mmCIF file of N, CA and C in Angstrom:
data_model
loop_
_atom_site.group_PDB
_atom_site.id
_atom_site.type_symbol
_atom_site.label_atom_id
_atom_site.label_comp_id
_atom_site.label_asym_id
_atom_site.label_seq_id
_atom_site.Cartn_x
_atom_site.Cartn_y
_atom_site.Cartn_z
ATOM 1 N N UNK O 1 21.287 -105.418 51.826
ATOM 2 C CA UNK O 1 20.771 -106.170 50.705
ATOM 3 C C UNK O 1 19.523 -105.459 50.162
ATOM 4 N N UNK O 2 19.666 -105.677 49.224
ATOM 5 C CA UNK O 2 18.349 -104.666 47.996
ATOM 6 C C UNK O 2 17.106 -105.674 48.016
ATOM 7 N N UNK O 3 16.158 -105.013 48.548
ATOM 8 C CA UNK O 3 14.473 -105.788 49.014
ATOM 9 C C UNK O 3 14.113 -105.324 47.156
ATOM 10 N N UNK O 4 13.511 -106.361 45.954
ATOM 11 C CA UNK O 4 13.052 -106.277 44.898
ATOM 12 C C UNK O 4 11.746 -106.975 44.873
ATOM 13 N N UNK O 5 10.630 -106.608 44.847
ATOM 14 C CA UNK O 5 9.214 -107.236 44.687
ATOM 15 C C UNK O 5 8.852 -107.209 43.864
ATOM 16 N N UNK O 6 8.060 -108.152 42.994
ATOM 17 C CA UNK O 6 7.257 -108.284 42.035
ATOM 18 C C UNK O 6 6.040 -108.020 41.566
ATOM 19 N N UNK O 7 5.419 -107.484 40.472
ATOM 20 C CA UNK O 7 4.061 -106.623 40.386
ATOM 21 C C UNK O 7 3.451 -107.598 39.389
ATOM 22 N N UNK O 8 2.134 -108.297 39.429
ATOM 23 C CA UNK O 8 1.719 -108.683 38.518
ATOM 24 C C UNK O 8 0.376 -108.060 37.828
ATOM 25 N N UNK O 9 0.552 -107.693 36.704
ATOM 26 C CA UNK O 9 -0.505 -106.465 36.214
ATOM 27 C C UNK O 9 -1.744 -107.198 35.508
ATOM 28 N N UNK O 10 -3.062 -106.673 35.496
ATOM 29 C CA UNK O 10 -3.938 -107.937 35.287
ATOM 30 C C UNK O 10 -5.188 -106.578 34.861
ATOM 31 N N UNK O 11 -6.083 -107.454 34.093
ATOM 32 C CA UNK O 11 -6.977 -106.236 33.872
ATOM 33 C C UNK O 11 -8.266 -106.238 34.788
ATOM 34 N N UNK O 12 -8.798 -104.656 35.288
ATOM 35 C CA UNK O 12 -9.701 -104.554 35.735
ATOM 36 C C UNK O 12 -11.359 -106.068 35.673
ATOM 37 N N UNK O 13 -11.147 -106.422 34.521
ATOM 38 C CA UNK O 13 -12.141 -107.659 33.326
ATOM 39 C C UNK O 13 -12.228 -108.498 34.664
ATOM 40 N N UNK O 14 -10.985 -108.888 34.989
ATOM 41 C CA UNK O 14 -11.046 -110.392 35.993
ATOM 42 C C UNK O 14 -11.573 -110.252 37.316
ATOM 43 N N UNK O 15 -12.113 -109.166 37.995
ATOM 44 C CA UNK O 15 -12.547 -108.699 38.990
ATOM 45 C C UNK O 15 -13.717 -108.079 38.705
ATOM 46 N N UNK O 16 -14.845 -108.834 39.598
ATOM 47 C CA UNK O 16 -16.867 -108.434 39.346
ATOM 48 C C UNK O 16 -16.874 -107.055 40.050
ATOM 49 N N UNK O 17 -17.551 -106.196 39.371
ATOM 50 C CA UNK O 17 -17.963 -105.339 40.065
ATOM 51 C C UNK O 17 -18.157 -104.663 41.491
ATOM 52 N N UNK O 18 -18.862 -106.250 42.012
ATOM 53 C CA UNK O 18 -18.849 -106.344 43.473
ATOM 54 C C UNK O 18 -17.728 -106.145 44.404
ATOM 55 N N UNK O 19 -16.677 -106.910 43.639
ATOM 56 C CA UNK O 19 -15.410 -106.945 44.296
ATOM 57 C C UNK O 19 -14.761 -105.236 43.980
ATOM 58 N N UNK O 20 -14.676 -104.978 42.646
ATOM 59 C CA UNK O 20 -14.261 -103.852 42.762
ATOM 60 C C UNK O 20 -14.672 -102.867 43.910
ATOM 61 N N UNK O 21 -15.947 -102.947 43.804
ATOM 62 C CA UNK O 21 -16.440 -102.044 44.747
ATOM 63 C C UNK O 21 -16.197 -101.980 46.515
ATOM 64 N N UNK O 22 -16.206 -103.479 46.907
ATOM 65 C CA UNK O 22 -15.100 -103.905 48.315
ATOM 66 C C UNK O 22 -13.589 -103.189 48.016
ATOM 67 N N UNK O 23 -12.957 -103.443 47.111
ATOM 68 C CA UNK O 23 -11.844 -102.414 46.896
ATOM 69 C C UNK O 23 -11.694 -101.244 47.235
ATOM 70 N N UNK O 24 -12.684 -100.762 46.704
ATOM 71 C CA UNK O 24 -13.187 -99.086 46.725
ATOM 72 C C UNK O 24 -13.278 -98.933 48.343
ATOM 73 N N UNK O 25 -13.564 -99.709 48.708
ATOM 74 C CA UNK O 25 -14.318 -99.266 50.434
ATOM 75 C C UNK O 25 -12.905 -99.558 51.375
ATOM 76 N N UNK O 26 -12.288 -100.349 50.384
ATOM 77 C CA UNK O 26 -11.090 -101.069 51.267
ATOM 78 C C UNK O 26 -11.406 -101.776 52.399
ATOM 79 N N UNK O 27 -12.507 -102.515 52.184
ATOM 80 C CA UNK O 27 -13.172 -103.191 52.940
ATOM 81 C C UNK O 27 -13.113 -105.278 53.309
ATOM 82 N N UNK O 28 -11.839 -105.472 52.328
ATOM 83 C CA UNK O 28 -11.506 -106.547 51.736
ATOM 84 C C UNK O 28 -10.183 -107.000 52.763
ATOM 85 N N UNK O 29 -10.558 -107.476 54.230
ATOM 86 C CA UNK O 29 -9.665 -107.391 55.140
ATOM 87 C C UNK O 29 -8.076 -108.798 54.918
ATOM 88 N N UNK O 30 -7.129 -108.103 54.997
ATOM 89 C CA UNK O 30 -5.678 -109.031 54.797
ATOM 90 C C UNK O 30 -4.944 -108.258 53.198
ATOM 91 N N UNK O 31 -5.866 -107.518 52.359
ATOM 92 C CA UNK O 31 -5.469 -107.031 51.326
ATOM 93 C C UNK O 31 -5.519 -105.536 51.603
ATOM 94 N N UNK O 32 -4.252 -105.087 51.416
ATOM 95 C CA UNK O 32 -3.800 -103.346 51.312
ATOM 96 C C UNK O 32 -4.610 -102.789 49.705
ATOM 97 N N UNK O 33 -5.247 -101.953 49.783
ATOM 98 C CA UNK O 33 -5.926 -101.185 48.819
ATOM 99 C C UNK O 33 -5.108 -99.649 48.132
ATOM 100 N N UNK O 34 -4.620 -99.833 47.043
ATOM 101 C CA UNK O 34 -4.308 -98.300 46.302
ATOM 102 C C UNK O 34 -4.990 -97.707 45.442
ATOM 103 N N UNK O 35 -5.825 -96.636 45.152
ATOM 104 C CA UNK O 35 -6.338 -96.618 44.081
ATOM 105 C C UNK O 35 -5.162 -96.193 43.181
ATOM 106 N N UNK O 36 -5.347 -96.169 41.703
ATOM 107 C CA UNK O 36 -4.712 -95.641 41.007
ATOM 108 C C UNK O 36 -5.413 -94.663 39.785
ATOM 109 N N UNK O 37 -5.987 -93.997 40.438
ATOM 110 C CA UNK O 37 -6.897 -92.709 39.596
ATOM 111 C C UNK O 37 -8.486 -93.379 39.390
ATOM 112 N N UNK O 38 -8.654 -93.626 38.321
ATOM 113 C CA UNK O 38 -9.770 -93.803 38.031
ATOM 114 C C UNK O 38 -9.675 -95.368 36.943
ATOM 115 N N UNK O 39 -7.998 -95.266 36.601
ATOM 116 C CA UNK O 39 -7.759 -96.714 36.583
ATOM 117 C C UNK O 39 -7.810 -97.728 36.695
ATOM 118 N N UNK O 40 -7.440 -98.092 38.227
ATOM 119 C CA UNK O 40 -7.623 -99.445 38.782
ATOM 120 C C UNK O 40 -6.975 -99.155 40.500
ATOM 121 N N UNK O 41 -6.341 -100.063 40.680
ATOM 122 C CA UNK O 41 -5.775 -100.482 42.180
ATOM 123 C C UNK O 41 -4.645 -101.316 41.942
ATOM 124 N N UNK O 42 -3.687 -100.679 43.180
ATOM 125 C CA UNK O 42 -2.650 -101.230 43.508
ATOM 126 C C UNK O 42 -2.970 -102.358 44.900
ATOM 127 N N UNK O 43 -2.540 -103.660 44.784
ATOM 128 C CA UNK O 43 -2.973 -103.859 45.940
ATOM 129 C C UNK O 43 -1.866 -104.821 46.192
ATOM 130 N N UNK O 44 -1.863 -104.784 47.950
ATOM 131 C CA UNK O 44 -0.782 -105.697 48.700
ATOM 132 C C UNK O 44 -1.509 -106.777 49.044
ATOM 133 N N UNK O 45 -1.604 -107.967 48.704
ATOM 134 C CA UNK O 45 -2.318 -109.419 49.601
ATOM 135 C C UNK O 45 -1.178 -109.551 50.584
ATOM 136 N N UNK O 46 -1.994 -109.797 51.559
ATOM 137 C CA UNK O 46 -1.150 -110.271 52.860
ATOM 138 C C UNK O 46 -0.703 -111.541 52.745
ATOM 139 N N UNK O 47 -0.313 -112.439 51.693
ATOM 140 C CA UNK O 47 -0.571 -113.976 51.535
ATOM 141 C C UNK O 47 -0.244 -114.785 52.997
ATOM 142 N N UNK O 48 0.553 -114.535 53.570
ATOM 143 C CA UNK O 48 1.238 -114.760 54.767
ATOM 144 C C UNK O 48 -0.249 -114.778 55.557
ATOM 145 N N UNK O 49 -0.817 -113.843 55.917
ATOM 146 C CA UNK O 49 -2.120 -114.100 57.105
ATOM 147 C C UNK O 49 -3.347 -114.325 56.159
ATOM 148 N N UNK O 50 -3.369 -114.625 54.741
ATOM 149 C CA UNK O 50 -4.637 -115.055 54.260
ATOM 150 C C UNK O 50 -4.432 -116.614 54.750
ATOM 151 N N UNK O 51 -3.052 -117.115 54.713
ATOM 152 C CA UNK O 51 -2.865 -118.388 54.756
ATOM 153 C C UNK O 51 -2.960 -119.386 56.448
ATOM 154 N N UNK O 52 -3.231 -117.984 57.030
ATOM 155 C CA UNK O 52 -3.032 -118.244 58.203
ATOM 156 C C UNK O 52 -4.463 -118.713 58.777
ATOM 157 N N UNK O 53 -5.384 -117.163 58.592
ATOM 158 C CA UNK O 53 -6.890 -117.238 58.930
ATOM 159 C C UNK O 53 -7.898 -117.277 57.872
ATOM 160 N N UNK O 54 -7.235 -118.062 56.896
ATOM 161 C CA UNK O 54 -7.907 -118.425 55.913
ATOM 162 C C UNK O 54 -8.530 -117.567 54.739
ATOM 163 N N UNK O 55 -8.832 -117.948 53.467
ATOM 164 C CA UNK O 55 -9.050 -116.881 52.540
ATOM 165 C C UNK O 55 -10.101 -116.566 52.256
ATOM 166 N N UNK O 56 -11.106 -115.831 52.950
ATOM 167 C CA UNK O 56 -12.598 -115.118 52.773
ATOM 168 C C UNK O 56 -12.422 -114.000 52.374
ATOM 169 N N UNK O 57 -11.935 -113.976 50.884
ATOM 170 C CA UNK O 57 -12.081 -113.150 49.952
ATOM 171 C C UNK O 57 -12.842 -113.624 49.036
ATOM 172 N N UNK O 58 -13.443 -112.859 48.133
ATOM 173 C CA UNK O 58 -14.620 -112.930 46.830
ATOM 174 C C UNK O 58 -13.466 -114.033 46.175
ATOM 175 N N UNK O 59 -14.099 -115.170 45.093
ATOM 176 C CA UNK O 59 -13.563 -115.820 44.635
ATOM 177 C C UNK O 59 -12.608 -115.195 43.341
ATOM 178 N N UNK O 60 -13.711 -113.873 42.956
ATOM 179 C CA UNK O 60 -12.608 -113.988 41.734
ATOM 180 C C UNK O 60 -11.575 -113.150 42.186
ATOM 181 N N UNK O 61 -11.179 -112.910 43.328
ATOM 182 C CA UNK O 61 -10.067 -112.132 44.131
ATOM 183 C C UNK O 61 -8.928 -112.948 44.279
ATOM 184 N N UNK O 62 -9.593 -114.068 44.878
ATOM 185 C CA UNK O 62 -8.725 -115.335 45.378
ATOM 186 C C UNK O 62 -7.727 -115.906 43.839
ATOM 187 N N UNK O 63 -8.789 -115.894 42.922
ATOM 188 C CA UNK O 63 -7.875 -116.142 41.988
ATOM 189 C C UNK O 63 -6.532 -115.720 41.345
ATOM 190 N N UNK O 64 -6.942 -113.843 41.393
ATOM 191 C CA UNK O 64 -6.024 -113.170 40.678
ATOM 192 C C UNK O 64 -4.750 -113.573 41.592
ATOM 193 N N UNK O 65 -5.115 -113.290 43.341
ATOM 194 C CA UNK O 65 -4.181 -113.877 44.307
ATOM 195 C C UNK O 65 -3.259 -114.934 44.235
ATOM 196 N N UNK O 66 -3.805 -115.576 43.620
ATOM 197 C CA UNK O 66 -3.581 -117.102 42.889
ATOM 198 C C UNK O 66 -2.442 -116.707 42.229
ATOM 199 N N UNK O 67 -2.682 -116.358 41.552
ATOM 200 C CA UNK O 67 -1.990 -116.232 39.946
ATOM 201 C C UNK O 67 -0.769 -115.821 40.324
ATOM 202 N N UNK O 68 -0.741 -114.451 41.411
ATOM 203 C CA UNK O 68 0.006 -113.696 41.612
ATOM 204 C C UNK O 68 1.214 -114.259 42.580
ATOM 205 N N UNK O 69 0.466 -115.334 42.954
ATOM 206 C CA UNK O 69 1.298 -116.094 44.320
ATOM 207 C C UNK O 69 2.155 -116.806 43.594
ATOM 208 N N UNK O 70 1.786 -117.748 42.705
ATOM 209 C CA UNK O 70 2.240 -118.827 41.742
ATOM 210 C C UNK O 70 3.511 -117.923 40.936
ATOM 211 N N UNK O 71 3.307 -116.980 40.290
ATOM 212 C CA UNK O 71 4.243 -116.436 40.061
ATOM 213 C C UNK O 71 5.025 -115.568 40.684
ATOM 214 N N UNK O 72 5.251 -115.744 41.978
ATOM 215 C CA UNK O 72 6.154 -115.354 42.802
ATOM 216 C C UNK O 72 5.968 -113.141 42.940
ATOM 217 N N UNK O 73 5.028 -113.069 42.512
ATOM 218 C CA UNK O 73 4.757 -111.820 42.695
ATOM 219 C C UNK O 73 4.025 -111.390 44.175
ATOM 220 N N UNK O 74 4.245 -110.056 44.573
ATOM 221 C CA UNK O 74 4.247 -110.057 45.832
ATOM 222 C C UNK O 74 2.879 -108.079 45.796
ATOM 223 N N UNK O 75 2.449 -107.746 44.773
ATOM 224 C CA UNK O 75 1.926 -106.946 43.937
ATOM 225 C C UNK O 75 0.869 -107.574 42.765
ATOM 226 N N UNK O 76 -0.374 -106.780 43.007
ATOM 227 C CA UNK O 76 -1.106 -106.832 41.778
ATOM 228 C C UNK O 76 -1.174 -105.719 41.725
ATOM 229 N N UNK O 77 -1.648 -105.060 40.244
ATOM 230 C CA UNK O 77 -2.567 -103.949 39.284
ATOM 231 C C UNK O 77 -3.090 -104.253 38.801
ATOM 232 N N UNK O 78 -3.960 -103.611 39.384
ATOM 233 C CA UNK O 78 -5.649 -103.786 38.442
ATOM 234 C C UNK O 78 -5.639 -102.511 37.587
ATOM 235 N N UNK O 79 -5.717 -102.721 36.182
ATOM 236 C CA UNK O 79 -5.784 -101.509 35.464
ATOM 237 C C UNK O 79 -6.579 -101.765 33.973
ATOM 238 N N UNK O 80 -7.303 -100.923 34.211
ATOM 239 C CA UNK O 80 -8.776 -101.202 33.224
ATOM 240 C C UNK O 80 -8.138 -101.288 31.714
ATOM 241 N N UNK O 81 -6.785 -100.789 31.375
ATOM 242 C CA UNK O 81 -5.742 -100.977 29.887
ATOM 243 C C UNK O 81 -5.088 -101.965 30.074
ATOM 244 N N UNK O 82 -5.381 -102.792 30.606
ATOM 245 C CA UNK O 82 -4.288 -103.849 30.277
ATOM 246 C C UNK O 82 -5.116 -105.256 29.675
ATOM 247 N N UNK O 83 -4.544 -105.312 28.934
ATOM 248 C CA UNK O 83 -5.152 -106.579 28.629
ATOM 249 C C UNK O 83 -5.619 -108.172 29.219
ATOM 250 N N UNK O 84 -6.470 -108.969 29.074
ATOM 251 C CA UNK O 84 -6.928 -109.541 30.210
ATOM 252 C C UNK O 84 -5.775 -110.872 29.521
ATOM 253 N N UNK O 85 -5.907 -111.857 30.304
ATOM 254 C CA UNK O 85 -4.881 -112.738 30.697
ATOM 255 C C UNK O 85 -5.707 -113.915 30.689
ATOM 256 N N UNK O 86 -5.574 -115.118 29.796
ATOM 257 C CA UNK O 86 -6.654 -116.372 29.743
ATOM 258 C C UNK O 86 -6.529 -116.917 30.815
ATOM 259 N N UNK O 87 -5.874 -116.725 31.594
ATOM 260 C CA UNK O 87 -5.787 -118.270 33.244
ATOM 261 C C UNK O 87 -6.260 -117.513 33.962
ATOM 262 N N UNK O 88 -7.477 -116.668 33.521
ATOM 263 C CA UNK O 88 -8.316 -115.916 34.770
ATOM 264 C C UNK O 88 -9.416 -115.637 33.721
ATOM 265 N N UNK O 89 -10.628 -116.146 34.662
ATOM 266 C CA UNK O 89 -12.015 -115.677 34.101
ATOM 267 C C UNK O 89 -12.189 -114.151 33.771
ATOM 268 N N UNK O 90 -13.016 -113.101 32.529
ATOM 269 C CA UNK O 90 -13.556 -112.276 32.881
ATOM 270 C C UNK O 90 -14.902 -112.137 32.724
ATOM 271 N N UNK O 91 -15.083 -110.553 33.745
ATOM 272 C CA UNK O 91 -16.289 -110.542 34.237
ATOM 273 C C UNK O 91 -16.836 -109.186 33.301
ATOM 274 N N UNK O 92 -18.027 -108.738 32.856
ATOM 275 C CA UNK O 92 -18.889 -107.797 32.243
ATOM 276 C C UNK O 92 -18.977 -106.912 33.560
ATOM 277 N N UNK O 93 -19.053 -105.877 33.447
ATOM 278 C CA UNK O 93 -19.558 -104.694 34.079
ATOM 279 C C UNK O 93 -20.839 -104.051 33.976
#
């Protein structure tokens, strides 16, 4: 059987600085970190063990997580071209 996952693409905007920068370090434990150039990040949420040992991630992390869960996506991109998305706050740099 063919494994198909879902990517939900979101702009760099909805994620503070701060957080980006935990990204960068890959320091943001239960979430897999990709960079994607100078772009953004590919990232895997573990939703499965955030749900387990709870979600102490930056809030506006938790959200995009959110978003991404709700719509059955199993993938975010963070990519500084994409346009931002109203059911998520953004943040100034």
């Amino acid at each position: 059987m063919m494994e198909i996952n879902k990517m939900l693409s979101l702009s760099t905007a909805h994620i503070t600085k701060e957080t980006e920068s935990k990204l960068s370090e890959q320091s943001i434990y239960e979430v897999n970190v990709y960079e994607k150039s100078e772009y953004g990040y590919f990232i895997y949420p573990n939703i499965e063990l955030l749900d387990k040992r709870g979600w102490d991630i930056p809030e506006d992390l938790k959200k995009c997580i959110g978003l991404a869960k709700a719509n059955n996506c199993n993938w975010i991109v963070f990519d500084r071209d994409v346009d931002p998305v109203d059911e998520l706050p953004t943040y100034e740099w």
